[in-house]
Coordinates of C-alpha atoms in Angstrom, one line a residue:
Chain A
X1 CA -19.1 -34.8 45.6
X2 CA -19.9 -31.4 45.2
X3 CA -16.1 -30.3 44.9
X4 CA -15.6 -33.7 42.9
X5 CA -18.1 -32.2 40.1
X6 CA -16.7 -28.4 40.3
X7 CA -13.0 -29.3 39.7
X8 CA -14.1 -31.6 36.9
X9 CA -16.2 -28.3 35.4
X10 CA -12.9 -26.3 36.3
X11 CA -10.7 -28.5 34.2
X12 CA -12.8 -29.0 31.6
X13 CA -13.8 -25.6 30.7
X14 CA -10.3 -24.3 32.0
X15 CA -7.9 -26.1 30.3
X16 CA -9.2 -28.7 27.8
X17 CA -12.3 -26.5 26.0
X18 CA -10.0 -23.4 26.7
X19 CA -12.2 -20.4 25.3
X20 CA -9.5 -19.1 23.3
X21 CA -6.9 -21.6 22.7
X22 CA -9.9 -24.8 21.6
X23 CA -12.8 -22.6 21.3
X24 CA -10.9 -19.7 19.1
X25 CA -13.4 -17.0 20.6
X26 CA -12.1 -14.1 22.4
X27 CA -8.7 -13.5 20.3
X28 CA -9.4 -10.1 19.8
X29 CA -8.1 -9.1 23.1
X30 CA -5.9 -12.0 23.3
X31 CA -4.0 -10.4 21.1
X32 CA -4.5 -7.4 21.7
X33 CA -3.9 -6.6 25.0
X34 CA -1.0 -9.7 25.6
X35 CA 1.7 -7.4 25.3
X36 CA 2.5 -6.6 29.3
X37 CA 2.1 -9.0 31.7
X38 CA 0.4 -6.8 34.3
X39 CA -2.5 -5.2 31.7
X40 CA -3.2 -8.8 30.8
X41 CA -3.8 -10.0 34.3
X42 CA -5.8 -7.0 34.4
X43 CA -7.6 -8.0 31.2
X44 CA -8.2 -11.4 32.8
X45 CA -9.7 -9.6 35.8
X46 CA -11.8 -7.6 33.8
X47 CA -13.2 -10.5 32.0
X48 CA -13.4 -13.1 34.8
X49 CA -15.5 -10.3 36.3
X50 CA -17.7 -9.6 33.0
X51 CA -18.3 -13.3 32.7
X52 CA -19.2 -14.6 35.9
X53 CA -21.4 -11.7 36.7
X54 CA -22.9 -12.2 33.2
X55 CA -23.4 -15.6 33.5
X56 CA -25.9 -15.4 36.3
X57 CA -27.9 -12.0 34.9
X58 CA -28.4 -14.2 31.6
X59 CA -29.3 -17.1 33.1
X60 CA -32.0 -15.1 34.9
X61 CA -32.9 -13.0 32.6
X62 CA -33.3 -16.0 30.6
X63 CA -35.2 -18.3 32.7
X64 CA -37.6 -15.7 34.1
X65 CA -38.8 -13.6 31.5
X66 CA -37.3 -15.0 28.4
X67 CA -38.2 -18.6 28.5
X68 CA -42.0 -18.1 29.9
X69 CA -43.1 -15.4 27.7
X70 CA -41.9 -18.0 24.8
X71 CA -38.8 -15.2 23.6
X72 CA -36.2 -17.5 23.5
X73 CA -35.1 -16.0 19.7
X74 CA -34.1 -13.0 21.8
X75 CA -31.6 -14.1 23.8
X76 CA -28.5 -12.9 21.3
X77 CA -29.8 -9.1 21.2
X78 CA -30.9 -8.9 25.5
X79 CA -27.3 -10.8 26.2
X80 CA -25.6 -8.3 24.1
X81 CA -27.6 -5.4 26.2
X82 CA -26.7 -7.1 29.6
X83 CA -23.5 -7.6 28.9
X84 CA -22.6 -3.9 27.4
X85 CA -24.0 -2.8 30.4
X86 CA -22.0 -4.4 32.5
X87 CA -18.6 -3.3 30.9
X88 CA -20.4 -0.3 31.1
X89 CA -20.5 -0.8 34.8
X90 CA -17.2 -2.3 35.3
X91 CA -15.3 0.8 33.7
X92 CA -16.8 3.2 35.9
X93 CA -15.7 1.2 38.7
X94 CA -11.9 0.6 37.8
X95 CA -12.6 4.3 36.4
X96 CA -13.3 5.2 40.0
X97 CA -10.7 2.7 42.2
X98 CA -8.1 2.0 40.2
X99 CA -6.9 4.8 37.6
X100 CA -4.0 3.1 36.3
X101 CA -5.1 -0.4 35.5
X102 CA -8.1 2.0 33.5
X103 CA -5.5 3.5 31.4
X104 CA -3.5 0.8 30.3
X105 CA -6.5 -1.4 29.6
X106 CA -7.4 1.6 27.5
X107 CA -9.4 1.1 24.2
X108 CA -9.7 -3.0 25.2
X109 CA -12.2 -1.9 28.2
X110 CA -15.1 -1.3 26.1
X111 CA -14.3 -3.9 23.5
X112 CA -14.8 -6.4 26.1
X113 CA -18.7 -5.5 24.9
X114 CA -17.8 -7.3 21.7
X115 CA -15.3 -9.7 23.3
X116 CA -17.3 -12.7 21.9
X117 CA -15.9 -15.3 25.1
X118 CA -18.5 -13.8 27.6
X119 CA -21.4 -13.6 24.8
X120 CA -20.1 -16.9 23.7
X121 CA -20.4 -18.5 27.2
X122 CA -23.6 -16.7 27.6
X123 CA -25.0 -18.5 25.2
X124 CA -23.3 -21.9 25.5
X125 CA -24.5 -21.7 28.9
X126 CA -28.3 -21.4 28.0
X127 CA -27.9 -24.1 24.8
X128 CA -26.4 -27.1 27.2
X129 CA -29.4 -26.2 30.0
X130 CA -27.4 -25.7 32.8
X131 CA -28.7 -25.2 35.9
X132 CA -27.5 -21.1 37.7
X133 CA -24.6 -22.5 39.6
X134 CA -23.1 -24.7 37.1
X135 CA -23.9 -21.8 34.8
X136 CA -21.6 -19.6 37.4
X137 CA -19.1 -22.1 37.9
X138 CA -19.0 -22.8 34.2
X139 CA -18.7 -18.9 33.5
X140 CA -16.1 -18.0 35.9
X141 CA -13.9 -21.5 35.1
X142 CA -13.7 -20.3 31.6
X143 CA -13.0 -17.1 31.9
X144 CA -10.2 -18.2 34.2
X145 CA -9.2 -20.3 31.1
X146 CA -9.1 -16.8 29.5
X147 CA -7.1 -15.3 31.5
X148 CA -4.8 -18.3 32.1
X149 CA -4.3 -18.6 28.2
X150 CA -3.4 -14.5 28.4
X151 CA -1.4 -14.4 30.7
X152 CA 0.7 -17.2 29.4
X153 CA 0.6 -14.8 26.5
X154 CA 1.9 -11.9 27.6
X155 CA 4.8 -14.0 29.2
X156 CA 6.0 -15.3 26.5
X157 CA 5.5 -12.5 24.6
X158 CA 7.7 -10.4 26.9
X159 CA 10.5 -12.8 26.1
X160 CA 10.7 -12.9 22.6
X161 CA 10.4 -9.3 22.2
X162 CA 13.8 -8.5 22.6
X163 CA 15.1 -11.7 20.8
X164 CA 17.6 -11.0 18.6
X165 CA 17.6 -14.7 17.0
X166 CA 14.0 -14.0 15.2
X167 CA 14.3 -13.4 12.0
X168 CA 13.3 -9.3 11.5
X169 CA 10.2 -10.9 8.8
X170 CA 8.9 -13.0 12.0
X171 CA 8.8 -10.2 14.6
X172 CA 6.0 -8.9 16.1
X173 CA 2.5 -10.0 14.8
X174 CA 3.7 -13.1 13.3
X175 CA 5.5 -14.7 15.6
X176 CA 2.3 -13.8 18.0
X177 CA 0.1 -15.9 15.8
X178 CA 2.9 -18.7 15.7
X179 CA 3.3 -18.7 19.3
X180 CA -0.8 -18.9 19.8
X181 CA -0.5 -21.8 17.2
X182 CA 1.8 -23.2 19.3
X183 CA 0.4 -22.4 22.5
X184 CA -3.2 -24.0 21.1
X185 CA -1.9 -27.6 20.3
X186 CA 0.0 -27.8 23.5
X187 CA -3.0 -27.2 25.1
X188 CA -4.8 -30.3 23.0
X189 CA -2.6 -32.3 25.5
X190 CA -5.0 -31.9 28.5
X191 CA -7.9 -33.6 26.5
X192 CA -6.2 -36.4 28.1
X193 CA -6.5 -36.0 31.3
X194 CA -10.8 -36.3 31.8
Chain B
X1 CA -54.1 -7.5 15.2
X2 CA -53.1 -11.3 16.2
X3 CA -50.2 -11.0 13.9
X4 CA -48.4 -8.4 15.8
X5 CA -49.0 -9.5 19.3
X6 CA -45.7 -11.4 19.3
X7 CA -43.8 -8.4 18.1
X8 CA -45.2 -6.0 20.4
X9 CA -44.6 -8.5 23.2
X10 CA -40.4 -8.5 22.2
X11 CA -40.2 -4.9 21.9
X12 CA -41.6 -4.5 25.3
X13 CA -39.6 -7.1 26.9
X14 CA -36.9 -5.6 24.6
X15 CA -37.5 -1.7 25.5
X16 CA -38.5 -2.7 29.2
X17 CA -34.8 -4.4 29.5
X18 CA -33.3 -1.4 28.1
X19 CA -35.2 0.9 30.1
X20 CA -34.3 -1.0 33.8
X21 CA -30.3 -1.1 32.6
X22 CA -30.9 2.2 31.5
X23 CA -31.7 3.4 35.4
X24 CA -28.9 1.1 37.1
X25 CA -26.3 2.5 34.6
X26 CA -27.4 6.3 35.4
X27 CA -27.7 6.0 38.9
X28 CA -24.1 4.0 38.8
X29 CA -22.4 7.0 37.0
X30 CA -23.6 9.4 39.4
X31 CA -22.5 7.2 42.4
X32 CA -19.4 6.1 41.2
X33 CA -18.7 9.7 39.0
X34 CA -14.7 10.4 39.3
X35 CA -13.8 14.5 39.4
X36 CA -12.3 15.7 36.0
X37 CA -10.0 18.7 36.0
X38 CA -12.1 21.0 33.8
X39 CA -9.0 22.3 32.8
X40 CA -8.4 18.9 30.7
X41 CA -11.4 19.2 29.3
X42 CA -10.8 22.8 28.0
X43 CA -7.3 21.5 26.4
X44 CA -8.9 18.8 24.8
X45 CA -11.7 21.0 22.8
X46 CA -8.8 22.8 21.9
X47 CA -6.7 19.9 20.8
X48 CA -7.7 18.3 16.8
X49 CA -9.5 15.4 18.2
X50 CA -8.2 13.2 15.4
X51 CA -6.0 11.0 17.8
X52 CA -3.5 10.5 15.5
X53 CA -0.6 9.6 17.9
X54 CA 2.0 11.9 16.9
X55 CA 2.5 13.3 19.9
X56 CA 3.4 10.0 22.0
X57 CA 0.5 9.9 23.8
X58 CA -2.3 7.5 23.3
X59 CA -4.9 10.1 22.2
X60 CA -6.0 13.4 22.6
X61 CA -7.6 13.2 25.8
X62 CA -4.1 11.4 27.3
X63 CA -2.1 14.3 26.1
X64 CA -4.7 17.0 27.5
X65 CA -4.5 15.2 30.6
X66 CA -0.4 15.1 30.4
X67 CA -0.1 19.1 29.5
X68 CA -2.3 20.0 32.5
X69 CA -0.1 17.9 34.7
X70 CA 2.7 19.7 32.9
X71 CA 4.5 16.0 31.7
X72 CA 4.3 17.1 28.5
X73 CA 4.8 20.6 27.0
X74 CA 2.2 22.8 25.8
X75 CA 3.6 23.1 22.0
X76 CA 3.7 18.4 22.1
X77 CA 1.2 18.6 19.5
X78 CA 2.2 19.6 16.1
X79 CA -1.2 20.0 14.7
X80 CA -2.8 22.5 17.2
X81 CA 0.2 24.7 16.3
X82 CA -2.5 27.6 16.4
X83 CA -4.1 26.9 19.5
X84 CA -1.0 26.7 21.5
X85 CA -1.4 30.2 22.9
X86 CA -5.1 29.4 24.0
X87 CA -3.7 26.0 25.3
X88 CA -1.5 28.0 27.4
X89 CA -4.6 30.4 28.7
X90 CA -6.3 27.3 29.7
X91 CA -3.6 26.4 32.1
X92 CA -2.6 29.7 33.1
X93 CA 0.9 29.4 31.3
X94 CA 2.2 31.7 28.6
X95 CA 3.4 29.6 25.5
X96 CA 6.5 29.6 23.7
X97 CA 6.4 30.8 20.0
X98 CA 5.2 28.0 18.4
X99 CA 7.1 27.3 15.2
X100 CA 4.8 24.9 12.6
X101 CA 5.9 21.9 11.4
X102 CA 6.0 20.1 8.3
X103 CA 7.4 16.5 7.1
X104 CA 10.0 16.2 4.4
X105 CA 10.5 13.6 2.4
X106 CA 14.7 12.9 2.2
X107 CA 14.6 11.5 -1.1
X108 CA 14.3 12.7 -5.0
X109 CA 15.0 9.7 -6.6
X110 CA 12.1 9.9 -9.7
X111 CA 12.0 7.5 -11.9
X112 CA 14.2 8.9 -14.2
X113 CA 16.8 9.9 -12.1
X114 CA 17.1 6.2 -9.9
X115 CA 17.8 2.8 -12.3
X116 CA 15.5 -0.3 -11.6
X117 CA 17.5 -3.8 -10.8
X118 CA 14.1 -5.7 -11.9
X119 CA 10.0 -5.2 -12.3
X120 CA 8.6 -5.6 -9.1
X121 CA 5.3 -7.3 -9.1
X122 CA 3.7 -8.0 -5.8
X123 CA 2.4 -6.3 -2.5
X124 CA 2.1 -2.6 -3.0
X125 CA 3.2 -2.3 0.6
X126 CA 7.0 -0.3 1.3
X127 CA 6.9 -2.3 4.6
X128 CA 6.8 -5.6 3.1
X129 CA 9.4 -4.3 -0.1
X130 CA 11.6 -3.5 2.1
X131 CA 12.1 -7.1 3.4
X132 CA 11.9 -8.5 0.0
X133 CA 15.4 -9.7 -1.4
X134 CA 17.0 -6.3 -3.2
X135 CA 15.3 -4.5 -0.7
X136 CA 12.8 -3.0 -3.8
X137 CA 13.2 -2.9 -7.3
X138 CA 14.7 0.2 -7.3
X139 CA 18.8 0.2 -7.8
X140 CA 19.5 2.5 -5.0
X141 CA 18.2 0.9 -1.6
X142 CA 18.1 3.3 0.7
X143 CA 15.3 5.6 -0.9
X144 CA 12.0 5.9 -1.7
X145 CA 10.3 2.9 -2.6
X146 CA 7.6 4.6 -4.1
X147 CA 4.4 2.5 -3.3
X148 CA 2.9 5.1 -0.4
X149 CA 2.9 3.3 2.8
X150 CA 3.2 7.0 3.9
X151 CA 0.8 8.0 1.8
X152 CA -2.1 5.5 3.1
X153 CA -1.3 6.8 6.6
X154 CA -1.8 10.2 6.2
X155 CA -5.1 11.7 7.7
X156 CA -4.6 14.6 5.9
X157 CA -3.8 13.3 2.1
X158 CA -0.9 15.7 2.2
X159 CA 1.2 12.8 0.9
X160 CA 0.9 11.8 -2.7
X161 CA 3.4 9.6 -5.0
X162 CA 4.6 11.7 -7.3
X163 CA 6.8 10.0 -10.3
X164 CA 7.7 7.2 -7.8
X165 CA 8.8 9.2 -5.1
X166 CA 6.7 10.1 -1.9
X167 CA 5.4 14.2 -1.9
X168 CA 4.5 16.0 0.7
X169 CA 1.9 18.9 0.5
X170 CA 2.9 21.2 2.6
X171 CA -0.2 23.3 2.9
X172 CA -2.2 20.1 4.2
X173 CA 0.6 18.2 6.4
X174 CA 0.2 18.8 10.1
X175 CA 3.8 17.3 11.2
X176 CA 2.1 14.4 13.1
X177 CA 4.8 12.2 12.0
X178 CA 2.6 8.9 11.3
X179 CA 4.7 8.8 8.2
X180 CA 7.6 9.1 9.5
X181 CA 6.9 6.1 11.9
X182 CA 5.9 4.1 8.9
X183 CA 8.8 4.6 6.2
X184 CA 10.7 1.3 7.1
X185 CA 14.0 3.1 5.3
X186 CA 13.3 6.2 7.5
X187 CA 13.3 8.8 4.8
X188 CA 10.4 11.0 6.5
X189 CA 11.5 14.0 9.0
X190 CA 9.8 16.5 10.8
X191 CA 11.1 19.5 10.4
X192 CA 10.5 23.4 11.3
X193 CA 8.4 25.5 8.2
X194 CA 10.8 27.7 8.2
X195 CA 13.7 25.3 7.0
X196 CA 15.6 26.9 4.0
X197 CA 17.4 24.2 2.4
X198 CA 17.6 20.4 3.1
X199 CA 19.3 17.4 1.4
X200 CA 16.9 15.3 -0.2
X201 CA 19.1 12.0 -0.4
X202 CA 19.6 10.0 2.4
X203 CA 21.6 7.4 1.1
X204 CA 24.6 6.5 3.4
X205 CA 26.1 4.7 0.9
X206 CA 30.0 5.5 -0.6
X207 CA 30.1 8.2 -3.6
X208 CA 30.6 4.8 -6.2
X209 CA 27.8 3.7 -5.3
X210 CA 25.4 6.3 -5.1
X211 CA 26.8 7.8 -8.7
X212 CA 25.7 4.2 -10.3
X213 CA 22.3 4.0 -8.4
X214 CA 20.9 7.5 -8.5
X215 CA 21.9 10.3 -10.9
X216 CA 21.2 12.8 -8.1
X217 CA 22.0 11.3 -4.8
X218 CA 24.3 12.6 -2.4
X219 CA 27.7 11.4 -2.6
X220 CA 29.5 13.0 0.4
X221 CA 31.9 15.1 -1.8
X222 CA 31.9 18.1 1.0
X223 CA 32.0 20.4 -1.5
X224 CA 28.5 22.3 0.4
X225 CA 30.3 22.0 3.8
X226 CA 33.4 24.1 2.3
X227 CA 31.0 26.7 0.7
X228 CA 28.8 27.0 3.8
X229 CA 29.7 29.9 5.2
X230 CA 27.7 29.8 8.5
X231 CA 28.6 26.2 9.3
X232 CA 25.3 24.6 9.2
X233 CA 26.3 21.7 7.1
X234 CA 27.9 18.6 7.9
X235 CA 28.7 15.4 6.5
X236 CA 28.3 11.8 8.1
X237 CA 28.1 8.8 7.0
X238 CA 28.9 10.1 3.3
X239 CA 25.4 12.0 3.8
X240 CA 25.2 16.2 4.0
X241 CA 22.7 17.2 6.9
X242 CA 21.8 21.2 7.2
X243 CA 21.4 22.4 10.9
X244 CA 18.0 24.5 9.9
X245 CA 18.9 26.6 13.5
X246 CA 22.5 27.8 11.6
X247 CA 21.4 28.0 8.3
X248 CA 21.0 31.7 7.2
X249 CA 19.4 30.7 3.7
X250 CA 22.2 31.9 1.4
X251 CA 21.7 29.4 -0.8
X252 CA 25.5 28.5 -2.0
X253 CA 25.0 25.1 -0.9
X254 CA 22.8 24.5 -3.1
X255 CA 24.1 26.8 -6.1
X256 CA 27.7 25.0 -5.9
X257 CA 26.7 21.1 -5.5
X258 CA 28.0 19.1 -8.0
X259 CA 24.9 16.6 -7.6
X260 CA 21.9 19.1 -7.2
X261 CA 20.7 17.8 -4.5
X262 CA 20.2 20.4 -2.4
X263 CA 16.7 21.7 -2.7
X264 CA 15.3 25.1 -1.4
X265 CA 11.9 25.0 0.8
X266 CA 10.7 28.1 1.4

């Protein structure tokens, strides 16, 4: 039962509310950082880790102190502090372990501050009343979404690079936002499948 | 007093959550603090801080980090030309003499030199010109399109448009070479101050062509490569290009051109 109800939460959230490819939030990075495959998995990491860990400090933080001292109006400007510091926190640990996967992520570290998926799902998480481990499982499911849709990205994006058959006007940016276009409707096709 | 209960109440929550995440952050950067070579740091105060790129690198702080690990030579950046020597005391190197450098613009095709094919009205952008059909409204299509892509790029304002051809200032330029990325018909170069003559036409196109586009483009005649007498000039592509490393500065290149379109610099 309980597996039942988190692969239903993983599919939904995953694949058919994707946060960037149904939800449009987090394109910043999406198209940003989509250009290698292996910075984007890192991005992905990165995030997955923001948002899961996020989910459950808001949802605390939330529940505990916001909701009984009658704050809730708050809860945009203390997410926003929870979540910088936890970027914060999570660039001095790849700072610290892994060097290389810091540099390439390079500028698109701190900007996952303003990344507005993990405020987004912050938020959506507190708005629908979920309980903390659906909150979790919701957080980390779409930021797996995330990642899957960047990833995906970066693939594709590798490809065409090099294609000589795209017109010189369509290279680069544009054909980016074509292929996201793209990428978006196909992924209307798993509304389908709940 | 009532009235500003509830707004004393969400700064305190406020400023109390600030305060907590405050702690955890300072006591996680000491914990999980990574050694700097204070050498980078010292290159980096001496670097301009302006991160323009020109150097490769993603920053200043990635090309401090690259010189003290010696993957990038101490003179990479073109606008600390005057710090190189101190760059080189940080590391405990001696530096090379450090030669300053400038970008030229290959082009002199004013407006009353170059013909127009129509009125262009539309983007002021060279990037996106240079895709529209024509290639600009400007006869000639291999030169300066006039509408300061280079210009807008330039952290310095040492480029200015200047009777529809790009400018540069060379008191302000720091040879950065963000321009030069940016011309899509590749006009910009970076060369050495003390360049004596260049050609400021970079149209590859045959003599016929280039004498009914541009009143003053190069047309590949060779008569500059006969007169040379130090060999610094040769012609590809029906375009002269002066070696500035032979070039003594005589000046007969640019005395017995038929075009005038060899220009002295310094």
């Amino acid at each position: 039962m309980l597996l039942q109800k988190l692969g239903l939460i993983l599919v939904s959230s995953a694949l058919i509310n994707n946060v960037v490819l149904s939800q449009f939030l987090g394109l910043c990075p999406f198209l940003g950082v989509s250009k290698n495959t292996k910075t984007a998995a890192g991005m992905g990491a990165a995030v997955i880790f923001v948002i899961t860990i996020s989910s459950i400090f808001t949802w605390l933080i939330f529940n505990y102190i916001l909701v009984p001292l009658g704050l809730n109006y708050l809860q945009t400007i203390v997410f926003i502090m929870v979540i910088a510091a936890l970027v914060q926190l999570v660039e001095m640990i790849l700072k610290k372990t892994s060097p290389a996967l810091y540099k390439s992520l390079g500028v698109f570290l701190p900007l996952i501050t303003t990344n507005c998926a993990v405020l987004g799902v912050a938020l959506s998480n507190v708005q629908n009343g979920f309980g903390l481990p659906k909150s979790v499982a919701y957080g980390f499911c779409s930021a797996l979404g995330f990642t899957i849709a960047i990833v995906l990205m970066a693939g594709i994006r590798e490809k065409t690079e090099n294609c000589e058959s795209i017109p010189k006007v369509f290279r680069g940016t544009p054909c980016v936002l074509l292929i996201s276009g793209l990428m978006a409707i196909a992924f209307t096709g798993f509304a389908g499948i709940v | 007093m009532t009235f500003f209960f509830p707004i004393l109440k969400a700064m305190l929550v406020v400023g109390i959550t600030g305060l907590i995440i405050g702690i955890i952050l300072g006591i996680a950067g000491k914990l999980l603090a990574v050694k700097e070579d204070p050498r980078v740091r010292g290159v980096r105060d001496l670097l301009p801080g302006s991160n323009c790129g020109g150097c490769g690198f993603t920053g200043c702080d990635a090309l401090a980090a690259a010189i003290v690990t010696g993957q990038a030579p101490i003179s990479a950046c073109a606008a600390a030309f005057s710090n190189h020597e101190r760059i080189a005391n940080v590391i405990g190197q001696t530096a090379e003499k450090a030669v300053r450098k400038v970008a030229i613009v290959h082009c002199a095709g004013t407006c009353d030199k170059t013909k127009l094919k129509y009125n262009y009205h539309g983007l002021a952008d060279c990037r996106k010109i240079s895709v529209v059909p024509g290639q600009g409204s400007k006869l000639c299509t291999k030169g300066c399109l006039g509408f300061g892509s280079c210009a807008n790029v330039c952290n310095e304002n040492a480029i200015s448009i200047i009777n529809g051809v790009a400018v540069v200032d060379r008191n302000l330029c720091v040879g950065c070479g963000a321009c030069a990325k940016v011309c899509p018909n590749g006009l910009i170069e970076i060369i050495p101050e003390t360049s004596k003559y260049t050609v400021q036409c970079s149209s590859t196109e045959h003599g016929k062509y280039v004498r009914v586009a541009c009143e003053i483009g190069c047309i590949g005649c060779k008569i500059c490569v006969k007169n040379c007498e130090a060999q610094a000039i040769t012609v590809e592509n029906n375009l002269a290009k002066i070696n500035p490393e032979l070039c003594t500065g005589c000046g007969k290149c640019a005395e017995k051109c038929p075009r005038h379109i060899i220009f002295k610099m310094v």
